Short mmCIF file of C-alpha atoms in Angstrom, two decimals:
data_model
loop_
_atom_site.label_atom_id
_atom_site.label_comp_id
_atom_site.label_asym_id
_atom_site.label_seq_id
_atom_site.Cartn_x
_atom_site.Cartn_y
_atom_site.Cartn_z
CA UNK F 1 0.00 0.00 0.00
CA UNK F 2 1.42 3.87 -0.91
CA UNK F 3 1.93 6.17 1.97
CA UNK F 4 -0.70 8.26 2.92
CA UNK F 5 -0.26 11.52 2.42
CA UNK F 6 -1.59 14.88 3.70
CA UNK F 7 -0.75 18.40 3.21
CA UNK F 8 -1.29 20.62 5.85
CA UNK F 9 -1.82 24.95 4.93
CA UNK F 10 -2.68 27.35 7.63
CA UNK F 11 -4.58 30.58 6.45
CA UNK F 12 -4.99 33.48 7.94
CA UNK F 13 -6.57 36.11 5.53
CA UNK F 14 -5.40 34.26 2.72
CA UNK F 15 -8.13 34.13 -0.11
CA UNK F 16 -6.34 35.81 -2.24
CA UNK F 17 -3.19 33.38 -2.18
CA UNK F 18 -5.51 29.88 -2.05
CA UNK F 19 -7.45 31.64 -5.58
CA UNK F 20 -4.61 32.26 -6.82
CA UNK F 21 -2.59 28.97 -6.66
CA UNK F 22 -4.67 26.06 -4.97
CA UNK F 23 -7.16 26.17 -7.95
CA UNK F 24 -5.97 23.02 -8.88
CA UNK F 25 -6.14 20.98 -5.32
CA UNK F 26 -9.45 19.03 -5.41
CA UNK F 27 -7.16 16.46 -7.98
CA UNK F 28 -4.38 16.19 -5.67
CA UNK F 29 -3.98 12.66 -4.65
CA UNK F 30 -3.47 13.37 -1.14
CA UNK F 31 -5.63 14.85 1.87
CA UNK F 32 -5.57 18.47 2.21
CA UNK F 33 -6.24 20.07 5.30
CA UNK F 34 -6.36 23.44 5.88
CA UNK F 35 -6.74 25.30 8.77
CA UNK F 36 -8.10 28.84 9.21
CA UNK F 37 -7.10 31.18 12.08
CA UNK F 38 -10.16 33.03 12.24
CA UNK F 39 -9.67 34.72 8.95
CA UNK F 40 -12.77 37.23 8.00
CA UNK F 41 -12.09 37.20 4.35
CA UNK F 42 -13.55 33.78 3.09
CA UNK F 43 -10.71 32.20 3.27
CA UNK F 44 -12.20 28.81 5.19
CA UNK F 45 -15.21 29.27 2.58
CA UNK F 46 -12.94 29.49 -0.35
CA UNK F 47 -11.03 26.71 1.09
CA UNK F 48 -13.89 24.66 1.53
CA UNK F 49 -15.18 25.00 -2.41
CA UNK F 50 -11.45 24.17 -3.59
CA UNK F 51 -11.91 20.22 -1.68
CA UNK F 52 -10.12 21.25 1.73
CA UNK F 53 -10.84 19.49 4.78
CA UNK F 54 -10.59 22.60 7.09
CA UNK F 55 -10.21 22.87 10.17
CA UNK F 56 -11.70 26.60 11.48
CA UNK F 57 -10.29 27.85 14.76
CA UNK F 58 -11.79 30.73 16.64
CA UNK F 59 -8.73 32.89 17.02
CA UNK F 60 -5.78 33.26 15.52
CA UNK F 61 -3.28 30.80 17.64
CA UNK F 62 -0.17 31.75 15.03
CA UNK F 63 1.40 29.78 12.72
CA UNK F 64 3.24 26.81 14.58
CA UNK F 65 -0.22 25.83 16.81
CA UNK F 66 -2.23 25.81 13.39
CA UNK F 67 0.29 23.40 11.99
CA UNK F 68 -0.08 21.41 14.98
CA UNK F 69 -3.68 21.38 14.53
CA UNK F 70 -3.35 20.45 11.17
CA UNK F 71 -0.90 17.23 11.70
CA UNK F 72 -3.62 16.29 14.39
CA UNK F 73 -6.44 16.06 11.33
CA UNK F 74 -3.76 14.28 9.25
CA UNK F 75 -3.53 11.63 12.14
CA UNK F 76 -6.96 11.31 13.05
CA UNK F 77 -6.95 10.56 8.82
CA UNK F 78 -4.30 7.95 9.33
CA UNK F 79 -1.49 9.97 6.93
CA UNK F 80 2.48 8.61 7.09
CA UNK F 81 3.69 12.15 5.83
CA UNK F 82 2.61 15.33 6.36
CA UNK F 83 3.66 18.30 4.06
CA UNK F 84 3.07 21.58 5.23
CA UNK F 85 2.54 24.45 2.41
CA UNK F 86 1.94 27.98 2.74
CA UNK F 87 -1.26 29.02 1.01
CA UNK F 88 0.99 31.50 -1.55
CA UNK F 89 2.86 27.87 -2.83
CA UNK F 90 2.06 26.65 -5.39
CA UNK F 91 2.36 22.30 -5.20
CA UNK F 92 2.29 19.81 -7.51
CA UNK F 93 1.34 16.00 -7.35
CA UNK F 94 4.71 14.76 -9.42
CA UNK F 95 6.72 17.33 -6.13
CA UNK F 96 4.28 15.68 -3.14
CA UNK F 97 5.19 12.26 -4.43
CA UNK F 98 8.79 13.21 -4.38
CA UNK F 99 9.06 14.74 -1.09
CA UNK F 100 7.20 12.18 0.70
CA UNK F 101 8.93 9.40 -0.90
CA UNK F 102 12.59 10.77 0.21
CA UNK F 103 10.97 11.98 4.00
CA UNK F 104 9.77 8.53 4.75
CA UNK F 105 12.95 6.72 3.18
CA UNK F 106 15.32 8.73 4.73
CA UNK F 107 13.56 9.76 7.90
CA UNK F 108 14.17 13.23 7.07
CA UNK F 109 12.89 16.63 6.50
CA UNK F 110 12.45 17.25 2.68
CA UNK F 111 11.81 20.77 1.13
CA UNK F 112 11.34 21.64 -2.49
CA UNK F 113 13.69 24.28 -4.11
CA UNK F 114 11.18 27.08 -4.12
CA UNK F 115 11.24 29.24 -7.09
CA UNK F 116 10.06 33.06 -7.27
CA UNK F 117 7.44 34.44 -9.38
CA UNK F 118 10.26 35.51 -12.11
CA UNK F 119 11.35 31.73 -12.73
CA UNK F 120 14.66 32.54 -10.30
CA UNK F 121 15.69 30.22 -7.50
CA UNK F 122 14.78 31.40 -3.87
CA UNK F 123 16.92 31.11 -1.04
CA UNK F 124 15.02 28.86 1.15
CA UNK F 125 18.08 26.81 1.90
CA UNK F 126 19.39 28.11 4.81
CA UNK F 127 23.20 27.36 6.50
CA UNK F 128 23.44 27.45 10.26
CA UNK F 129 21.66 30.42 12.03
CA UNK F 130 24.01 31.91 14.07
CA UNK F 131 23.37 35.24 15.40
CA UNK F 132 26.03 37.29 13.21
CA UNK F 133 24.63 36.00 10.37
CA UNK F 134 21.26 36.59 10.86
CA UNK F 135 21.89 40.10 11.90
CA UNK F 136 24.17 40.63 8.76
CA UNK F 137 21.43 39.01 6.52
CA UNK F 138 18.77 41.19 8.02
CA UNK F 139 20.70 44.16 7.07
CA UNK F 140 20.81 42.97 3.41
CA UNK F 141 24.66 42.33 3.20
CA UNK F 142 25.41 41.24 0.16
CA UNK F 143 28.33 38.88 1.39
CA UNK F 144 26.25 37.45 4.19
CA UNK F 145 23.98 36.01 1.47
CA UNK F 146 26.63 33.98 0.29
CA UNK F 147 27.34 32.37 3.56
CA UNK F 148 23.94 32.10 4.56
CA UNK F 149 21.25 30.93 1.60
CA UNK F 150 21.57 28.03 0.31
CA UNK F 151 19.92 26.82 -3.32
CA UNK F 152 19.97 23.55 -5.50
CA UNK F 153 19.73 22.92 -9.08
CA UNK F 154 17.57 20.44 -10.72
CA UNK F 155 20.18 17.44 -10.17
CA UNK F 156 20.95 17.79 -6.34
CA UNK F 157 19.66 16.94 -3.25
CA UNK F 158 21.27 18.89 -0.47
CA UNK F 159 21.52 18.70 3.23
CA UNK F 160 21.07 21.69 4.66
CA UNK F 161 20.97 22.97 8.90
CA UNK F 162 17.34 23.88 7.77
CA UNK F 163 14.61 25.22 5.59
CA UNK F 164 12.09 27.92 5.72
CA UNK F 165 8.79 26.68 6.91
CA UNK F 166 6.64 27.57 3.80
CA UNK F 167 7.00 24.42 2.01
CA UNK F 168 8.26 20.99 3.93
CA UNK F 169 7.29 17.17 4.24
CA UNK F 170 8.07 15.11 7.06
CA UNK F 171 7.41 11.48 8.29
CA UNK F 172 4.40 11.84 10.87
CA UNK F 173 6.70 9.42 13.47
CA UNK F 174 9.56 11.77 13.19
CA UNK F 175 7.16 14.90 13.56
CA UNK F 176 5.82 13.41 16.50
CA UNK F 177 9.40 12.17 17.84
CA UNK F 178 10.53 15.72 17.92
CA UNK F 179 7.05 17.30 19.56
CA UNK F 180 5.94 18.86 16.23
CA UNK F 181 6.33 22.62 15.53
CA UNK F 182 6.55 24.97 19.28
CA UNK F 183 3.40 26.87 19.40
CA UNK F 184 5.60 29.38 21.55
CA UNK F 185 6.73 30.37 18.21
CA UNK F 186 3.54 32.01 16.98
CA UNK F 187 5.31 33.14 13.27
CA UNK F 188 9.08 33.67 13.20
CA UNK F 189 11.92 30.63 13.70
CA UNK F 190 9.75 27.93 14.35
CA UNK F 191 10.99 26.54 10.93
CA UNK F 192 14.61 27.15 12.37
CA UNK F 193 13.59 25.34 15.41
CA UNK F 194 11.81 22.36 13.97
CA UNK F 195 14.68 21.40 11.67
CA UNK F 196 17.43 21.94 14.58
CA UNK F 197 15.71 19.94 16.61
CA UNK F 198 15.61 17.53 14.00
CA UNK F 199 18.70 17.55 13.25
CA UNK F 200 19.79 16.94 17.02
CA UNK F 201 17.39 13.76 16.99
CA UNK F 202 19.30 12.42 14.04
CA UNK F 203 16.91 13.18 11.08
CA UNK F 204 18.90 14.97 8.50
CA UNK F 205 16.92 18.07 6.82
CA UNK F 206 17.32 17.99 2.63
CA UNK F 207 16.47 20.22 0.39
CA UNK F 208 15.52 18.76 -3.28
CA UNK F 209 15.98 20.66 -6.41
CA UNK F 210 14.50 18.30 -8.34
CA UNK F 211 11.00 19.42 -6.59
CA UNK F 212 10.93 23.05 -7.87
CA UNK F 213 7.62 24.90 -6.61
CA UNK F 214 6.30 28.38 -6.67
CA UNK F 215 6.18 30.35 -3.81
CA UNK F 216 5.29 34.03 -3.79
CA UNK F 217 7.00 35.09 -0.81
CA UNK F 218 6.12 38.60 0.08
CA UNK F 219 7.58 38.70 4.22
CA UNK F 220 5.22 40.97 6.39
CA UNK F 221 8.69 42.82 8.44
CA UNK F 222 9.91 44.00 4.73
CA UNK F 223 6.78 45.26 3.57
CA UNK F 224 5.54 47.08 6.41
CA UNK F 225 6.86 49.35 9.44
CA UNK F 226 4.32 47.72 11.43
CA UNK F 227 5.53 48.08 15.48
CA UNK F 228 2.94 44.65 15.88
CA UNK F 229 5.24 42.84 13.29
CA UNK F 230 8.62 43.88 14.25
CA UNK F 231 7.77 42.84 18.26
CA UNK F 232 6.33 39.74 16.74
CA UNK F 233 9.71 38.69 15.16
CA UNK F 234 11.88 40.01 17.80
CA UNK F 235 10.06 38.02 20.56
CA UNK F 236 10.35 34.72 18.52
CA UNK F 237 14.02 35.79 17.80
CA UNK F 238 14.65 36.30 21.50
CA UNK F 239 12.74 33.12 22.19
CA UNK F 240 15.30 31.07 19.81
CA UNK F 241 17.80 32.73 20.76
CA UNK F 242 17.74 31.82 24.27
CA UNK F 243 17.40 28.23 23.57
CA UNK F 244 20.14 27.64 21.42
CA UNK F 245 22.39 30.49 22.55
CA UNK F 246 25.49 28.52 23.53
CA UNK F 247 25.09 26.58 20.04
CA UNK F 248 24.46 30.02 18.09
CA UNK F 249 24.99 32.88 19.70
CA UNK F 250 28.29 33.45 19.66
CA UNK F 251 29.73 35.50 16.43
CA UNK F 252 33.38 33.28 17.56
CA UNK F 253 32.19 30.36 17.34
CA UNK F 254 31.88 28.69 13.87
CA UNK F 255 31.11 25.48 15.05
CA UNK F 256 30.95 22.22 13.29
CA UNK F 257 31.07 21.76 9.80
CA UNK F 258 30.02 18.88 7.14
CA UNK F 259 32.58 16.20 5.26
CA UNK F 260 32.27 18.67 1.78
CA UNK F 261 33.09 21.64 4.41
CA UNK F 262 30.09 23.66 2.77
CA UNK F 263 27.49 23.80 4.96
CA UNK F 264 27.51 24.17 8.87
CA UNK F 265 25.76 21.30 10.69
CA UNK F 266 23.69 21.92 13.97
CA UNK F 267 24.23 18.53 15.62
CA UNK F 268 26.94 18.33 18.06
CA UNK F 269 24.67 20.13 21.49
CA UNK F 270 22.62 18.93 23.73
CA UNK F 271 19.01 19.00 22.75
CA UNK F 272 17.56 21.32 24.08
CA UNK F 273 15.14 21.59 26.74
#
């Protein structure tokens, strides 16, 4: 029997982004679950009329508990992978087949190599986050880019520290060995965290650019000088940040490195509590 699968997208005023590129779901060959944090724009409706099972919660818990409420459909459905996708990603059966197959054979955390609107390759490869870096990238330095984001042609499959959260599969017994996503995260390195703590549990985190999806990524803290966004990120930051901190935090330490010496690996700490 093939593995169940189910992908998982959290909305949250996202009508827009489902019309736009879930048209197209209802002959998936895999569950889709979505689940709405209270949106007031249709989105659940829309949802709904495109073949979603969704899930509608009464507030908006964030991004990380609506994942977590999602898996919990995709269990109660009996699925073997779950593969979360933003609502502004655009999936295909031929990439969910892919993904899944690689998660469940190598126990691992799979991500396609997300593509922007324009065709070109996005960065959602991502080396090590230590704090230098992520300060440096934040600033737009054009040299941290090169040490930080990480892409992969059509041919490779590369393993990466970890992958941004809008597009990535994952064996349901490895998502529950690691405690799922941490709804203390409510948007904001909770797709850091996941794969780290991954990673630390022995499930390596790969990003496949044979998989090549759209994903128009449009983040909320470049777009807007909203004071509620910025505290948003910086409370998640200072949330990660304290966890991993003797890991990451130092600019001095470069810490360990992988056989090819081009990516940094997150393994070598204590997990944390």
């Amino acid at each position: 029997m093939s593995p169940r699968v189910a992908v998982v997208t959290v909305t949250f005023h996202s009508r827009a982004d489902l019309d736009r590129h879930w048209r197209g779901a209802a002959a998936l060959d895999a569950a889709w679950i979505v689940v709405d944090n209270a949106s007031t724009d249709g989105s659940a409706e829309l949802a709904e009329e495109l073949g979603a099972h969704v899930v509608r919660l009464p507030d908006n818990v964030g991004f990380s508990a609506a994942n977590n409420a999602g898996a919990a459909a995709a269990a109660a459905a009996g699925a073997d992978c779950l593969v979360f996708a933003n609502p502004d990603v655009t999936v295909t059966q031929e990439g969910i087949d892919r993904l899944a197959a690689l998660a469940l054979d190598r126990r691992a955390l799979t991500a396609p190599q997300l593509l922007n609107l324009d065709g070109s390759p996005q960065e959602n490869g991502r080396r090590a986050p230590y704090l230098y870096r992520k300060v440096l990238h934040f600033a737009g330095s054009a040299a941290s880019r090169a040490h930080y984001e990480v892409t992969a042609a059509p041919h490779e499959v590369k393993d990466v520290p970890w992958v941004i959260g809008a597009a990535v599969a994952v064996p349901r017994s490895v998502f529950d060995e690691i405690g799922g996503w941490d709804a203390g995260f409510f948007v904001y390195y909770e797709d850091s965290d996941l794969c780290l703590r991954a990673r630390r549990a022995g499930h390596p985190v790969l990003l496949d650019g044979g998989v090549r999806w759209t994903h128009a990524w449009a983040r909320a803290t470049r777009r807007t000088r909203s004071w509620r966004v910025w505290r948003i990120e910086l409370r998640s930051a200072l949330r990660f940040y304290r966890r991993y901190w003797r890991l990451l935090g130092h600019p001095a330490l470069p810490g360990p490195r992988s056989r090819g010496g081009r990516h940094d690996v997150v393994t070598s700490a204590r997990t944390p509590a």
